[in-house]
Amino acid sequence: MSKKLVSREQLENDKRFFINPDTLSSLMKHHKIFCYDMANIKIGRIRRYKDKKLSTLYDTDNYRYVANPGAEENRAAYRAYCSKKENLKDNPDRSEALFNELIGKFGREDYDPEKGVIIIDQYNCIVDGFHRSCILLHRFGPEHEITVLKIKYETGYRIKLLSPFFELNQRLKHNKKTEV
């Protein structure tokens, strides 16, 4: 017996959130979505899985840029991120200037899933909304809860039961950095 997959129309017609049409097309093209729902999550629990590496948002170049955009090493790392082939394919206009614009926008407005939802998977790994998540983490801290679209889909990776230990280790590592 096979499960019925979530359709593009279901996601498009759900009025609780908005997904950019390009993001939705990519999501539907590359993943079999089994189910979805809105969920509240502490920003500090959102993770990034990239290049077979699991990390907290704190450990990403995007977060470091938001936390200290004036540091040349953060600017250089973000420019390198923007110029990566897969990031240009996803968004050919990606740039430091546009990221600064988004940071400014989130200084004036609150996050609203109806204007553009942050999407995570069943492992709390970011699917869409990486930049927004980093901005919100910096602005409000790891304990602040936001509403996200949580989808369960075939990921191609598994995060085992060790994930609570991963989170504890990352929290301890981050606390050491901020104490220095």
Short mmCIF file of C-alpha atoms in Angstrom, two decimals:
data_model
loop_
_atom_site.label_atom_id
_atom_site.label_comp_id
_atom_site.label_asym_id
_atom_site.label_seq_id
_atom_site.Cartn_x
_atom_site.Cartn_y
_atom_site.Cartn_z
CA MET A 1 0.00 0.00 0.00
CA SER A 2 1.55 3.33 -1.00
CA LYS A 3 1.02 6.62 0.77
CA LYS A 4 -0.61 9.46 -1.11
CA LEU A 5 1.90 12.26 -1.59
CA VAL A 6 1.24 15.94 -0.92
CA SER A 7 0.39 17.78 -4.15
CA ARG A 8 1.58 21.14 -5.35
CA GLU A 9 -2.03 22.34 -5.25
CA GLN A 10 -2.37 21.44 -1.57
CA LEU A 11 0.63 23.60 -0.70
CA GLU A 12 -0.41 26.43 -3.03
CA ASN A 13 -3.95 26.55 -1.67
CA ASP A 14 -3.09 26.41 2.04
CA LYS A 15 -3.75 29.97 3.24
CA ARG A 16 -1.72 29.62 6.46
CA PHE A 17 1.51 30.33 4.59
CA PHE A 18 3.07 31.50 1.34
CA ILE A 19 5.81 29.66 -0.56
CA ASN A 20 7.64 31.42 -3.37
CA PRO A 21 6.53 29.72 -6.64
CA ASP A 22 10.16 28.98 -7.66
CA THR A 23 10.85 27.41 -4.27
CA LEU A 24 7.66 25.37 -4.52
CA SER A 25 8.58 24.15 -8.01
CA SER A 26 12.02 23.08 -6.82
CA LEU A 27 10.59 21.40 -3.73
CA MET A 28 8.05 19.42 -5.74
CA LYS A 29 10.59 18.51 -8.43
CA HIS A 30 13.23 17.17 -6.05
CA HIS A 31 11.26 15.66 -3.15
CA LYS A 32 8.40 13.30 -2.40
CA ILE A 33 6.49 15.08 0.36
CA PHE A 34 4.55 12.69 2.58
CA CYS A 35 2.91 15.21 4.90
CA TYR A 36 3.22 18.75 6.26
CA ASP A 37 1.91 21.01 8.98
CA MET A 38 2.59 24.29 10.69
CA ALA A 39 4.73 23.97 13.82
CA ASN A 40 6.25 26.23 16.43
CA ILE A 41 9.97 25.78 17.03
CA LYS A 42 12.67 27.59 18.96
CA ILE A 43 14.99 29.18 16.42
CA GLY A 44 18.01 27.65 18.15
CA ARG A 45 16.70 24.16 17.29
CA ILE A 46 16.81 24.79 13.54
CA ARG A 47 19.81 23.16 11.89
CA ARG A 48 21.61 23.27 8.59
CA TYR A 49 22.52 20.11 6.67
CA LYS A 50 24.86 20.93 3.82
CA ASP A 51 27.60 18.93 2.13
CA LYS A 52 26.94 15.97 4.45
CA LYS A 53 27.60 18.16 7.48
CA LEU A 54 25.11 18.99 10.21
CA SER A 55 25.50 22.33 11.97
CA THR A 56 23.59 24.86 14.01
CA LEU A 57 22.78 28.19 12.40
CA TYR A 58 25.43 29.77 14.68
CA ASP A 59 28.10 27.81 12.81
CA THR A 60 27.23 29.14 9.36
CA ASP A 61 28.82 31.94 7.37
CA ASN A 62 25.39 33.53 6.95
CA TYR A 63 24.86 33.82 10.70
CA ARG A 64 28.38 35.15 11.26
CA TYR A 65 27.68 37.78 8.61
CA VAL A 66 24.44 38.86 10.33
CA ALA A 67 26.17 38.95 13.72
CA ASN A 68 29.07 41.07 12.46
CA PRO A 69 28.57 42.37 8.89
CA GLY A 70 31.46 44.80 9.22
CA ALA A 71 34.10 42.09 9.68
CA GLU A 72 35.92 41.61 6.39
CA GLU A 73 36.32 37.85 6.92
CA ASN A 74 32.52 37.52 7.33
CA ARG A 75 31.92 39.62 4.23
CA ALA A 76 34.42 37.57 2.21
CA ALA A 77 32.88 34.29 3.40
CA TYR A 78 29.39 35.51 2.47
CA ARG A 79 30.55 36.67 -0.97
CA ALA A 80 32.10 33.22 -1.49
CA TYR A 81 28.77 31.65 -0.47
CA CYS A 82 26.95 33.86 -3.00
CA SER A 83 29.27 32.86 -5.82
CA LYS A 84 28.88 29.10 -5.35
CA LYS A 85 27.33 27.49 -8.40
CA GLU A 86 24.43 25.85 -6.51
CA ASN A 87 23.55 29.14 -4.80
CA LEU A 88 23.58 31.08 -8.07
CA LYS A 89 21.36 28.41 -9.61
CA ASP A 90 18.91 28.78 -6.71
CA ASN A 91 19.02 32.59 -6.83
CA PRO A 92 21.12 34.28 -9.54
CA ASP A 93 20.61 37.70 -7.90
CA ARG A 94 22.02 36.59 -4.51
CA SER A 95 24.39 39.27 -3.21
CA GLU A 96 25.71 40.96 -0.11
CA ALA A 97 23.59 44.03 -0.93
CA LEU A 98 20.37 41.98 -1.11
CA PHE A 99 21.21 40.23 2.16
CA ASN A 100 21.77 43.62 3.81
CA GLU A 101 18.38 44.72 2.45
CA LEU A 102 16.74 41.62 3.96
CA ILE A 103 18.48 42.25 7.30
CA GLY A 104 17.16 45.83 7.26
CA LYS A 105 13.66 44.65 6.40
CA PHE A 106 13.63 42.27 9.38
CA GLY A 107 14.73 45.17 11.57
CA ARG A 108 11.49 46.97 10.64
CA GLU A 109 9.04 44.09 10.17
CA ASP A 110 8.26 40.86 11.96
CA TYR A 111 8.46 37.45 10.34
CA ASP A 112 5.10 36.46 8.86
CA PRO A 113 4.57 32.95 7.39
CA GLU A 114 1.76 34.34 5.23
CA LYS A 115 4.32 36.55 3.45
CA GLY A 116 7.01 33.86 3.13
CA VAL A 117 7.21 30.79 5.33
CA ILE A 118 10.41 29.24 6.66
CA ILE A 119 10.42 25.53 5.79
CA ILE A 120 12.12 22.78 7.80
CA ASP A 121 12.14 19.02 7.43
CA GLN A 122 11.36 16.26 9.91
CA TYR A 123 14.88 16.62 11.39
CA ASN A 124 14.50 20.40 11.93
CA CYS A 125 16.92 21.05 9.08
CA ILE A 126 16.29 24.17 7.03
CA VAL A 127 14.79 23.60 3.58
CA ASP A 128 13.98 27.22 2.73
CA GLY A 129 14.43 30.40 4.73
CA PHE A 130 18.07 29.98 5.75
CA HIS A 131 18.84 33.72 5.57
CA ARG A 132 15.64 34.69 7.42
CA SER A 133 16.35 32.11 10.13
CA CYS A 134 19.85 33.49 10.70
CA ILE A 135 18.50 37.03 10.97
CA LEU A 136 15.79 35.96 13.43
CA LEU A 137 18.27 33.97 15.51
CA HIS A 138 20.52 37.01 15.82
CA ARG A 139 17.64 39.39 16.50
CA PHE A 140 15.76 37.31 19.10
CA GLY A 141 18.10 34.57 20.33
CA PRO A 142 17.81 30.77 20.32
CA GLU A 143 14.83 30.48 22.70
CA HIS A 144 12.48 32.60 20.56
CA GLU A 145 9.72 30.53 18.94
CA ILE A 146 8.64 31.00 15.36
CA THR A 147 6.01 29.30 13.23
CA VAL A 148 7.42 27.22 10.39
CA LEU A 149 6.16 24.81 7.77
CA LYS A 150 7.42 21.38 8.77
CA ILE A 151 7.46 18.84 5.97
CA LYS A 152 8.20 15.16 6.06
CA TYR A 153 9.88 14.01 2.91
CA GLU A 154 12.51 11.70 1.50
CA THR A 155 15.73 13.46 2.45
CA GLY A 156 18.49 11.11 1.37
CA TYR A 157 20.01 11.44 4.84
CA ARG A 158 19.19 10.24 8.31
CA ILE A 159 19.89 11.99 11.55
CA LYS A 160 20.11 9.34 14.23
CA LEU A 161 19.20 9.35 17.89
CA LEU A 162 22.48 11.13 18.60
CA SER A 163 20.91 14.43 17.57
CA PRO A 164 20.18 15.50 21.19
CA PHE A 165 23.90 15.03 21.89
CA PHE A 166 24.69 17.05 18.79
CA GLU A 167 22.50 19.90 20.02
CA LEU A 168 24.05 19.83 23.50
CA ASN A 169 27.57 19.82 22.07
CA GLN A 170 26.76 22.71 19.73
CA ARG A 171 25.20 24.72 22.57
CA LEU A 172 28.27 24.16 24.75
CA LYS A 173 30.55 25.11 21.86
CA HIS A 174 28.57 28.30 21.21
CA ASN A 175 28.59 29.27 24.89
CA LYS A 176 32.39 28.92 24.98
CA LYS A 177 32.67 31.26 21.98
CA THR A 178 30.49 33.94 23.58
CA GLU A 179 32.33 33.77 26.93
CA VAL A 180 35.68 34.61 25.34
#
